[in-house]
mmCIF file of C-alpha atoms in Angstrom:
data_model
loop_
_atom_site.group_PDB
_atom_site.id
_atom_site.type_symbol
_atom_site.label_atom_id
_atom_site.label_comp_id
_atom_site.label_asym_id
_atom_site.label_seq_id
_atom_site.Cartn_x
_atom_site.Cartn_y
_atom_site.Cartn_z
ATOM 1 C CA MET A 1 31.570 -58.001 30.977
ATOM 2 C CA HIS A 2 30.401 -60.318 33.306
ATOM 3 C CA GLN A 3 28.770 -59.385 36.149
ATOM 4 C CA CYS A 4 29.379 -60.915 40.501
ATOM 5 C CA VAL A 5 25.909 -59.838 42.901
ATOM 6 C CA LEU A 6 27.369 -60.168 45.455
ATOM 7 C CA ASN A 7 25.132 -59.357 48.607
ATOM 8 C CA TYR A 8 27.097 -57.707 50.692
ATOM 9 C CA THR A 9 26.946 -57.838 54.469
ATOM 10 C CA ILE A 10 28.077 -56.664 57.012
ATOM 11 C CA ASN A 11 30.385 -60.515 56.866
ATOM 12 C CA LYS A 12 32.807 -58.124 54.131
ATOM 13 C CA SER A 13 34.179 -55.766 56.524
ATOM 14 C CA ILE A 14 37.160 -57.671 56.815
ATOM 15 C CA LEU A 15 37.857 -56.622 53.547
ATOM 16 C CA LEU A 16 37.280 -52.478 53.395
ATOM 17 C CA GLY A 17 40.233 -53.819 56.868
ATOM 18 C CA LYS A 18 38.255 -53.653 60.157
ATOM 19 C CA GLY A 19 39.411 -56.577 61.165
ATOM 20 C CA GLY A 20 39.583 -57.452 65.968
ATOM 21 C CA PHE A 21 37.234 -57.629 68.485
ATOM 22 C CA GLY A 22 33.904 -58.077 67.226
ATOM 23 C CA SER A 23 34.881 -58.684 63.260
ATOM 24 C CA VAL A 24 33.136 -61.212 61.816
ATOM 25 C CA TYR A 25 35.416 -62.598 59.071
ATOM 26 C CA LEU A 26 34.875 -64.390 55.646
ATOM 27 C CA THR A 27 33.529 -67.925 55.439
ATOM 28 C CA GLN A 28 35.749 -69.813 53.048
ATOM 29 C CA ASN A 29 32.195 -70.017 50.969
ATOM 30 C CA GLU A 30 32.291 -66.483 50.821
ATOM 31 C CA LEU A 31 36.086 -66.192 49.750
ATOM 32 C CA ASN A 32 35.091 -69.107 47.070
ATOM 33 C CA GLN A 33 32.712 -66.816 45.555
ATOM 34 C CA GLU A 34 34.595 -63.698 45.628
ATOM 35 C CA PHE A 35 37.972 -65.325 43.961
ATOM 36 C CA ALA A 36 35.585 -67.032 41.339
ATOM 37 C CA CYS A 37 33.864 -64.020 40.517
ATOM 38 C CA LYS A 38 37.126 -61.932 40.445
ATOM 39 C CA ILE A 39 39.028 -65.079 37.600
ATOM 40 C CA MET A 40 35.385 -65.073 35.503
ATOM 41 C CA GLN A 41 35.377 -61.324 35.088
ATOM 42 C CA ASN A 42 39.367 -61.742 33.358
ATOM 43 C CA LEU A 43 38.464 -64.265 31.338
ATOM 44 C CA GLU A 44 35.809 -61.890 30.038
ATOM 45 C CA ILE A 45 38.837 -59.167 30.204
ATOM 46 C CA SER A 46 41.585 -61.153 28.310
ATOM 47 C CA ARG A 47 38.281 -62.362 25.648
ATOM 48 C CA SER A 48 37.403 -58.613 24.492
ATOM 49 C CA LEU A 49 41.277 -58.325 23.971
ATOM 50 C CA SER A 50 41.360 -61.664 22.225
ATOM 51 C CA GLN A 51 38.568 -60.574 19.792
ATOM 52 C CA SER A 52 40.364 -56.244 19.874
ATOM 53 C CA GLN A 53 44.086 -57.714 18.979
ATOM 54 C CA ASN A 54 41.751 -59.765 16.283
ATOM 55 C CA ASN A 55 40.313 -56.798 15.225
ATOM 56 C CA GLN A 56 43.920 -54.830 15.309
ATOM 57 C CA ARG A 57 45.395 -57.803 12.449
ATOM 58 C CA LYS A 58 42.799 -57.648 10.223
ATOM 59 C CA LEU A 59 42.899 -54.544 9.509
ATOM 60 C CA LYS A 60 45.908 -54.935 9.065
ATOM 61 C CA GLN A 61 45.443 -57.135 6.801
ATOM 62 C CA LEU A 62 43.432 -54.919 4.889
ATOM 63 C CA VAL A 63 45.721 -52.289 4.561
ATOM 64 C CA ASP A 64 48.115 -54.686 3.418
ATOM 65 C CA ARG A 65 47.074 -55.712 0.900
ATOM 66 C CA GLU A 66 45.320 -51.710 -0.217
ATOM 67 C CA LEU A 67 49.417 -50.998 -0.443
ATOM 68 C CA SER A 68 49.992 -53.536 -3.069
ATOM 69 C CA ILE A 69 47.265 -52.863 -4.714
ATOM 70 C CA MET A 70 48.105 -49.859 -4.854
ATOM 71 C CA SER A 71 51.938 -50.334 -5.734
ATOM 72 C CA THR A 72 51.206 -52.683 -8.357
ATOM 73 C CA LEU A 73 48.979 -50.599 -10.420
ATOM 74 C CA ASP A 74 51.352 -48.004 -9.867
ATOM 75 C CA ASN A 75 53.957 -50.010 -11.474
ATOM 76 C CA LEU A 76 51.983 -51.246 -14.603
ATOM 77 C CA ASN A 77 52.104 -47.224 -15.304
ATOM 78 C CA ILE A 78 56.072 -47.378 -15.585
ATOM 79 C CA GLY A 79 56.800 -43.641 -17.973
ATOM 80 C CA LYS A 80 53.092 -42.540 -17.774
ATOM 81 C CA ASN A 81 54.245 -39.153 -17.424
ATOM 82 C CA ASP A 82 55.443 -39.765 -21.295
ATOM 83 C CA PRO A 83 53.878 -38.931 -24.082
ATOM 84 C CA PHE A 84 52.951 -41.401 -26.332
ATOM 85 C CA ILE A 85 54.020 -41.509 -29.419
ATOM 86 C CA PHE A 86 52.027 -42.608 -32.182
#
């Protein structure tokens, strides 16, 4: 997971809803850093979900193949409960 390295200072107090007289607002550069950080986090989450979906798809393919093999083997044993006739 991408980690954001942000130095929280009194300048960040506006993010906590403590605006008003005497507050120091975030600069545009600080806001850009915050947004860039969130975008990187979202990309990492998206990548992780995509990998998980790929793993699920591969697992389903393996299970489907196993079921197909079992079905084929079952079909080859037609009349398996009938006694052998010599």
